[in-house]
XYZ file of C-alpha atoms in Angstrom:
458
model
C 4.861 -5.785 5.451
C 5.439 -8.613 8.057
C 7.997 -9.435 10.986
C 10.088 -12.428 9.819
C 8.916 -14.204 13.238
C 5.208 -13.549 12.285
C 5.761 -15.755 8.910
C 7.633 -18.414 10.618
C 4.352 -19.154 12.630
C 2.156 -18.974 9.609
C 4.425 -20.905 7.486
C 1.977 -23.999 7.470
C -0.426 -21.857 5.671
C 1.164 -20.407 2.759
C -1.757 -18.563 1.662
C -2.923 -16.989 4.524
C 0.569 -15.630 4.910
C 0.952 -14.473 1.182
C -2.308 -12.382 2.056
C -0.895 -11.007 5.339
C 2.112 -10.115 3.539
C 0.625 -7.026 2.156
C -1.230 -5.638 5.679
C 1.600 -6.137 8.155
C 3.485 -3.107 9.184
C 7.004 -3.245 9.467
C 7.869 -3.722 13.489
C 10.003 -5.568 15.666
C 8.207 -8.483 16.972
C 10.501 -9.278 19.996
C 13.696 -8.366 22.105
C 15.874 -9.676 19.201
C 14.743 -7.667 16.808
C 14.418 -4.729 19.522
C 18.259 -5.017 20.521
C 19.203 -5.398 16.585
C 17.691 -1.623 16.674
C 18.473 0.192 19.524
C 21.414 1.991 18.838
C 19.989 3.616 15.939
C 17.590 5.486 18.650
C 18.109 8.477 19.557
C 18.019 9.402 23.047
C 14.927 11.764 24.369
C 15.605 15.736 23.449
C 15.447 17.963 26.776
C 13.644 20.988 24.810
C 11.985 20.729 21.276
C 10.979 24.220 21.098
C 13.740 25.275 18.813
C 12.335 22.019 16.661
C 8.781 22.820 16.981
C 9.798 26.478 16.219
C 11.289 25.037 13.362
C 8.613 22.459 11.779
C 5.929 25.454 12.409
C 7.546 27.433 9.969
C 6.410 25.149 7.446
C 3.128 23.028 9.186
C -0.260 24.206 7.623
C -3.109 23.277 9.993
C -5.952 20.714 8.320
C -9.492 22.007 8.975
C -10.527 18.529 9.385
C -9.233 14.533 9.117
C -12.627 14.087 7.166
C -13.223 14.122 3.768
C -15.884 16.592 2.361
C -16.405 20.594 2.639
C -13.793 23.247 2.271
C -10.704 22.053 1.332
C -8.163 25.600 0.649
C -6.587 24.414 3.687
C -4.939 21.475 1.159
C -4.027 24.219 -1.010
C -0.105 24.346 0.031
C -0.681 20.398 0.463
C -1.369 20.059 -3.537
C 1.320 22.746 -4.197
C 4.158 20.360 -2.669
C 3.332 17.399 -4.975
C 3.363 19.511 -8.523
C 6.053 18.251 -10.372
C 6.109 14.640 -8.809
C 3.747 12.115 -11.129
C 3.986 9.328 -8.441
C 2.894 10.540 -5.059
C 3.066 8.161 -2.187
C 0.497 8.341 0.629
C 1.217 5.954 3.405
C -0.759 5.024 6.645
C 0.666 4.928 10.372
C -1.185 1.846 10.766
C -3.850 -0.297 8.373
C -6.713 -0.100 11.132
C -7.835 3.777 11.968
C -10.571 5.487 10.645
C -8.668 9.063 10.287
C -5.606 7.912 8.577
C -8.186 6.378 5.817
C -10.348 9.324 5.791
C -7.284 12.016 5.743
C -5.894 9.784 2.751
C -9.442 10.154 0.765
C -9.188 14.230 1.939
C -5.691 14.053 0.400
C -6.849 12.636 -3.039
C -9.767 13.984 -3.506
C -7.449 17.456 -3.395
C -5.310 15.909 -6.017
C -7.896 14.919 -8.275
C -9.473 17.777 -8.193
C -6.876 20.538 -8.350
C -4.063 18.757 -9.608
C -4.783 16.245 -12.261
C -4.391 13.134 -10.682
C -6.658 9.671 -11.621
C -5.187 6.772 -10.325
C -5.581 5.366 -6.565
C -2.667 2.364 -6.336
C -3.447 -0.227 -3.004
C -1.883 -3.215 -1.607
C -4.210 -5.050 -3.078
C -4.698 -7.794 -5.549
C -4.805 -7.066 -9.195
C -7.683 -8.875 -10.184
C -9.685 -7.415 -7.037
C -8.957 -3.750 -8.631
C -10.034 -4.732 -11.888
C -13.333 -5.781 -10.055
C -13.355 -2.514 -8.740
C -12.587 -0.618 -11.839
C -15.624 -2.084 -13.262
C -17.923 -0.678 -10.454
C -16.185 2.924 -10.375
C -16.420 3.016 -14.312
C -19.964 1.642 -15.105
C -21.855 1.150 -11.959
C -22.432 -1.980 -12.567
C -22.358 -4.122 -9.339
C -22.192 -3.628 -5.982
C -18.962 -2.085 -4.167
C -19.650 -3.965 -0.673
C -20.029 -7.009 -1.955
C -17.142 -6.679 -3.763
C -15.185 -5.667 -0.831
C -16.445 -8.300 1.123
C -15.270 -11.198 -1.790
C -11.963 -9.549 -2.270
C -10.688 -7.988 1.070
C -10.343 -11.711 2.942
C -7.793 -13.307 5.131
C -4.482 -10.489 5.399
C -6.797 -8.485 3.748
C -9.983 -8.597 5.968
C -8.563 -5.055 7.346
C -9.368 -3.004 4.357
C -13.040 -3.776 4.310
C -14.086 -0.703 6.102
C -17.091 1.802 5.781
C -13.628 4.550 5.282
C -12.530 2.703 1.855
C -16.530 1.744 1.075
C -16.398 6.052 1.212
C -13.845 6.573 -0.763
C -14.914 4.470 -3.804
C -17.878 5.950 -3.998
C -16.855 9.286 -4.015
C -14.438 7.636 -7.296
C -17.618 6.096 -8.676
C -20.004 9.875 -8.433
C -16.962 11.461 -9.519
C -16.363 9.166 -12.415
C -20.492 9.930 -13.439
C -19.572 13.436 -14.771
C -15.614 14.190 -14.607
C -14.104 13.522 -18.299
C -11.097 12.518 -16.339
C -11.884 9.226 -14.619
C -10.442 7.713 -11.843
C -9.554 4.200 -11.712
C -7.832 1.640 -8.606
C -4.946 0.069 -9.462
C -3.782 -3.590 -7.458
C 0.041 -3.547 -6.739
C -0.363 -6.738 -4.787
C 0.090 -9.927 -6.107
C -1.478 -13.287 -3.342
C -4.364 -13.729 -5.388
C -5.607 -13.874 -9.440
C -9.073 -14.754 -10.275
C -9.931 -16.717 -12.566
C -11.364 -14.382 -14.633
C -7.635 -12.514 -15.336
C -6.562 -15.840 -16.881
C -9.809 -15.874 -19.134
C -8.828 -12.435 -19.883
C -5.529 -13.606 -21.467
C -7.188 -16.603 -23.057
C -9.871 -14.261 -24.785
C -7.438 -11.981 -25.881
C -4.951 -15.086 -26.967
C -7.989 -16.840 -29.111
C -9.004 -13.032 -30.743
C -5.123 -11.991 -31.915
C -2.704 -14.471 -31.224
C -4.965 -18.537 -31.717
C -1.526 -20.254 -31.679
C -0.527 -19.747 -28.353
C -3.646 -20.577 -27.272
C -3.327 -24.066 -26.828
C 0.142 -23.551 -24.755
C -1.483 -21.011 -22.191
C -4.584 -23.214 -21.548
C -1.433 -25.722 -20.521
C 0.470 -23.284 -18.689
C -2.651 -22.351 -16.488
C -4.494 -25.728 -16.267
C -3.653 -26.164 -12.396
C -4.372 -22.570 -11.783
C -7.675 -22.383 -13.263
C -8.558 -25.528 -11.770
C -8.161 -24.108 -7.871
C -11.674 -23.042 -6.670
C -13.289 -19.396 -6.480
C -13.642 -17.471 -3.684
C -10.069 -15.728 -2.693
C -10.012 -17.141 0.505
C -10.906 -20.969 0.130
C -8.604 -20.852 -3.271
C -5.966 -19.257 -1.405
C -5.909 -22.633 0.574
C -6.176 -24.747 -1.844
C -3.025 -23.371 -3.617
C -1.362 -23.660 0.186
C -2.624 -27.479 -0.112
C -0.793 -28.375 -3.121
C 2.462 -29.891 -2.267
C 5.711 -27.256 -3.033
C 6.927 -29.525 -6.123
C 3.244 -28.954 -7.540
C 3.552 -25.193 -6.671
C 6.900 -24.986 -8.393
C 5.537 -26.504 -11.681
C 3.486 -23.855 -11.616
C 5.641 -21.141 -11.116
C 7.195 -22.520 -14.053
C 4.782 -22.955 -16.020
C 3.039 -19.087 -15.399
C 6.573 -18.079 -16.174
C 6.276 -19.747 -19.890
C 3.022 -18.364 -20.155
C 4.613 -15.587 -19.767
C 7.234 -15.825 -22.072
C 5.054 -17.227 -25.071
C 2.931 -13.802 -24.632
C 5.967 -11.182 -24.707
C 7.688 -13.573 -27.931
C 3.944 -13.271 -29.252
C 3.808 -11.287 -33.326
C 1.003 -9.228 -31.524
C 0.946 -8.136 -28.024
C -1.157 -5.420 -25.947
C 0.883 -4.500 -22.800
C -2.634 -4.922 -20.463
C -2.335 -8.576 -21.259
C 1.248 -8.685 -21.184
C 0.610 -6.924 -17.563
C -2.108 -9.384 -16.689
C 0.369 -12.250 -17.426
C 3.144 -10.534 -15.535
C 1.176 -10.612 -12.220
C -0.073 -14.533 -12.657
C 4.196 -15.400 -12.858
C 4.917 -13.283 -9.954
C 2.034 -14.623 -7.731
C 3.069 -18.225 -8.528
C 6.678 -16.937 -7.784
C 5.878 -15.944 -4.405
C 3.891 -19.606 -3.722
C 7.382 -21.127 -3.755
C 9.051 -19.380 -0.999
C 9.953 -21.515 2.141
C 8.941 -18.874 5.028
C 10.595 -20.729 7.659
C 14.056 -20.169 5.586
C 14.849 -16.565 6.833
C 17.041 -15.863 3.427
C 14.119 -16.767 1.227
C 11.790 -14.887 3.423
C 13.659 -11.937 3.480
C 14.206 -12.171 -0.489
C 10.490 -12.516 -1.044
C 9.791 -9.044 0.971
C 12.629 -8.111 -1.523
C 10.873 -8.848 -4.533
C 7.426 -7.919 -2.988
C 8.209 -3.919 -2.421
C 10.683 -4.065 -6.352
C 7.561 -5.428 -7.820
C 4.802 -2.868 -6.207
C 7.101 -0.231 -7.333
C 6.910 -1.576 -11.157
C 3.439 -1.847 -11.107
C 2.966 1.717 -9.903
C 5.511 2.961 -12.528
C 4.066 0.902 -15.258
C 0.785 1.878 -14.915
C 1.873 5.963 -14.803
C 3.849 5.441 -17.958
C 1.338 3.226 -20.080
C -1.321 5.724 -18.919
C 0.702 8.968 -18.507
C -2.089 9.269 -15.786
C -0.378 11.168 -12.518
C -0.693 8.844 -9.538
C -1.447 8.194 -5.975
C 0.463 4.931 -4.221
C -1.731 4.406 -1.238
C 0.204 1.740 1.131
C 1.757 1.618 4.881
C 4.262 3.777 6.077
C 6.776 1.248 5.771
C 6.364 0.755 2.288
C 5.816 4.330 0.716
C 8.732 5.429 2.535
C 12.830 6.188 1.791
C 14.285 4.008 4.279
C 13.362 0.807 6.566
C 12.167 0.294 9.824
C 13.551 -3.608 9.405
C 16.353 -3.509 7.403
C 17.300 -6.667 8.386
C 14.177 -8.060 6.915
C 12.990 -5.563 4.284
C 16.432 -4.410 3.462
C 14.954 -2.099 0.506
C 11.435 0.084 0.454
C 8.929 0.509 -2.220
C 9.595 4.080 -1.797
C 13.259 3.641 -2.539
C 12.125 1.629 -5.413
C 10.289 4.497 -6.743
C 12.664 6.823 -6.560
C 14.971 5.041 -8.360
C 12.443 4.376 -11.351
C 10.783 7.180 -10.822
C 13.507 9.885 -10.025
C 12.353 12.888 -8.586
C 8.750 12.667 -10.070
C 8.312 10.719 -6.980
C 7.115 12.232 -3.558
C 6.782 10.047 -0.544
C 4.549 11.349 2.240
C 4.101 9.936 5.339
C 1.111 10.062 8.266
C 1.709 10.693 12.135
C -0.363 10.041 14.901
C 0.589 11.204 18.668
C -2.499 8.331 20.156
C -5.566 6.438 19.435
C -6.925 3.080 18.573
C -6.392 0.973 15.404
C -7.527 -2.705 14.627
C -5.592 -5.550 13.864
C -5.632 -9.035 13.023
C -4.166 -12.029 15.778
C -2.133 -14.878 15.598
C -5.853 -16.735 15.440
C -6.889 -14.991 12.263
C -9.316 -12.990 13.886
C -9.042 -9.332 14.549
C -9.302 -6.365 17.438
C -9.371 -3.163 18.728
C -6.069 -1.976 20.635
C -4.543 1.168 21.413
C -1.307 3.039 21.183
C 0.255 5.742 23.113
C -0.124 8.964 24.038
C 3.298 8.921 22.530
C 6.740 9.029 24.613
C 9.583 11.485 25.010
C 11.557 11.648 22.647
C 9.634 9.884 20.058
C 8.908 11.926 16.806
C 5.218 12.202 17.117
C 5.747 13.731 20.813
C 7.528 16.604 19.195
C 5.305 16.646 16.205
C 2.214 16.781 18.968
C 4.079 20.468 20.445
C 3.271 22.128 16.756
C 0.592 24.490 17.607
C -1.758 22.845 15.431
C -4.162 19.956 16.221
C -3.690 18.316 13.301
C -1.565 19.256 10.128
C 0.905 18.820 7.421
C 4.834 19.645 6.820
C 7.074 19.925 4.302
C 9.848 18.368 5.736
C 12.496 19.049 2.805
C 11.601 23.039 3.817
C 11.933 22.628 7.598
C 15.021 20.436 7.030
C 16.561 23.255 5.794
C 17.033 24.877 9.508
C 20.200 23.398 10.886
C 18.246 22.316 13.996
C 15.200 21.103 12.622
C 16.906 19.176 10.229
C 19.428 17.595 12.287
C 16.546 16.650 14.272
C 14.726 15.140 11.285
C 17.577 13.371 9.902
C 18.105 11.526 13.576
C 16.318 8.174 14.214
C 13.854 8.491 17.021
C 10.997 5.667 17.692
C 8.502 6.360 15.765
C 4.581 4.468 15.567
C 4.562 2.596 12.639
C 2.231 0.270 13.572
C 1.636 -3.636 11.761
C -1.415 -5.258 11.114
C -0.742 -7.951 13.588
C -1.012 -8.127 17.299
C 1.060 -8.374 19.553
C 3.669 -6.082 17.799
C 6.191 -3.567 18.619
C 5.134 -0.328 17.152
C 7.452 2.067 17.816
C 11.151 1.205 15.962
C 13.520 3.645 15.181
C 12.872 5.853 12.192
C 14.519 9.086 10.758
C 11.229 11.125 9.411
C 13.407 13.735 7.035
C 15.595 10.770 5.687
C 12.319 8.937 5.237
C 9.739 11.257 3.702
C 9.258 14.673 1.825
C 6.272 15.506 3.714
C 4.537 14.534 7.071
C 0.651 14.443 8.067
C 0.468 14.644 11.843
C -2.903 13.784 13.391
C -3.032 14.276 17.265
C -5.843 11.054 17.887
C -7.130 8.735 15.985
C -9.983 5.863 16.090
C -10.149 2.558 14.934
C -11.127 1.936 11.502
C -15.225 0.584 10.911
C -15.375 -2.391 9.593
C -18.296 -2.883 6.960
C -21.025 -5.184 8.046
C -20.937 -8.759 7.712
């Protein structure tokens, strides 16, 4: 998610923006959007301990941030998400190691105990079907597929922490009958091998439409490989050219789901391709059409999720930022409408939305230039959430907040905004806006420090 202000000064370079898109944390950016927000804060409590009493009926400490060795101490964690098929998992910020590695703790519990087999990311569909291919054969090399996929907005997620995780998916994949698979919610980028895909498919069931979809995706297939350098290219093209093809992936589209024969993966495929070109059309500097787009961006991650849990009755982990996986916004003036609210109204109550804390520590993120850093937040303030969270007698740990909100203190306290770190991928940012934790989330996983994420070698 991205600051309105942060698009305006990348609106000369449409692509690199559609890729920031999906790595910017919701924050204010500057006094405006701090004084649009301020009287949704609640002022600084005089004494928590009735709070903290409160939440520690209900916290369960984590033996570690780190994924590996015992894990009964995720026992109750697993026991809060049975009955939800869609679990959200969201991140404090997109640049620290533990809020990666706690996620991978989190599930690798869930696979393992509870049945689950998807991992959902903000990232491209056509870079998870890359990935796919790794964690289900072995056949080519993770890093290097990183490194091609995870460019521009999405240079943050090429870490040693998510090089980790897929591995553990590809070992586990070599001798669990249930396999686990990535699945790309995003939509800035389609290789050129998803429109192939169609084509093949087209040519083997349905030859007729073939012709018309080589049509339809002529100027798409003919923008250059690599995400980053095609992601300009597409920027390049004047907006009338981008608009013809927003069109004309929309027919492409159309003549697919008309088809005699049809297989929802291609249908899905096709779906993606319309939406990208979609979002090449949007004037950032028009604050109506930016906010739509962020709109449509959240609706549409929530329909991939959902679509992908129903066509594979698989149960589900949506890994994404805070902002996204949760109930309500930090921006509602510019993301008026979550992911997370999305999925719970598709989903219903099979959806779970959990949240991570952090009371201090480092995290990276990328600069105006395009480059990226190491900076650090708090310890946190007074009257912030994650200073009460931090009085919980654990060091880290996790909370079922619809439990503790349940005591007429503790919940009043949860259901009151309070700044809370919810940190973008940008710098310089804002990252503390107001935000009420029990109106956001079901649960909470507090960490007291955390470091900045690794990034994998060049």
């Amino acid at each position: 998610m991205a600051h309105i202000s942060v698009r305006r000064s990348l609106a000369p370079a449409l692509s690199a923006t559609l890729a920031l898109t999906a790595l910017l944390g919701p924050a204010a950016a500057g006094a405006a959007a701090t004084s649009a927000t301020a009287d949704r804060t609640a002022p600084a409590a005089a004494d928590d301990r009735a709070v903290v009493a409160g939440l520690e009926r209900y916290a369960h400490p984590l033996r570690s941030a780190g994924p590996g060795g015992p894990s009964d101490d995720l026992d109750a964690f697993g026991a809060m998400t049975r009955g939800a098929s869609v679990v959200g998992i969201g991140e404090a910020s997109h640049g620290s190691e533990e809020l990666f590695t706690v996620k991978e703790r989190l599930f690798r519990q869930l696979v393992e105990r509870e049945g689950f087999s998807a991992y959902a990311m903000e990232i491209s569909w056509s870079a998870a079907t890359r990935l796919n291919t790794y964690l289900l054969t072995g056949k080519g090399d993770v890093r290097q597929i990183m490194r091609e996929e995870f460019q521009d907005g999405y240079s943050l997620l090429n870490t040693e922490e998510l090089a980790h995780l897929f591995g553990w998916m590809r070992e586990h994949n070599r001798t669990s009958p249930r396999q686990v698979r990535v699945v790309g919610m995003d939509f800035s980028d389609a290789g050129p091998e998803q429109h192939e895909r169609i084509l093949t498919w087209a040519e083997r069931n349905e030859p007729a439409l073939a012709p018309g979809l080589r049509r339809h995706y002529a100027a798409l297939r003919a923008l250059p490989t690599g995400v980053a350098t095609r992601m300009a290219a597409y920027n390049a093209l004047p907006l009338a050219d981008r608009k013809s093809i927003a069109k004309d992936a929309a027919a492409a589209y159309r003549l697919l789901a008309g088809a005699a024969k049809q297989d929802p993966w291609v249908l899905q495929e096709a779906r993606v391709i319309a939406h990208m070109a979609t979002e090449y059309t949007t004037d950032w500097n028009d604050p109506a059409q930016a906010r739509a787009a962020s709109r449509n961006r959240d609706r549409i991650m929530a329909e991939t999720a959902v679509w992908w849990q129903r066509q594979t009755g698989e149960r589900i982990v949506v890994s994404a930022h805070d902002g996204h996986v949760s109930y309500e916004s930090v921006m509602p003036e510019v993301y008026p409408v979550t992911m997370g609210a999305d999925l719970r109204e598709l989903a219903g109550r099979d959806y779970l939305a959990v949240g991570t804390s952090l009371y201090g520590g480092d995290y990276r993120a990328r600069t105006a230039t395009g480059g990226s850093g190491t900076y650090n937040v708090g310890p946190a303030a007074p009257g912030s959430n994650e200073h009460t969270l931090d009085q919980v007698r654990y060091r880290d740990f996790y909370v079922d907040l619809r439990k503790a909100g349940r005591d007429p203190v503790t919940g009043g306290w949860l259901n009151t905004a309070r700044p809370t770190f919810v940190i973008p991928g940008r710098y310089p940012n804002q990252p503390a806006p107001p935000l009420a934790l029990g109106r956001a989330f079901d649960v909470v996983v507090h960490l007291h420090h955390v470091h900045a994420s690794v990034p994998a070698p060049e």
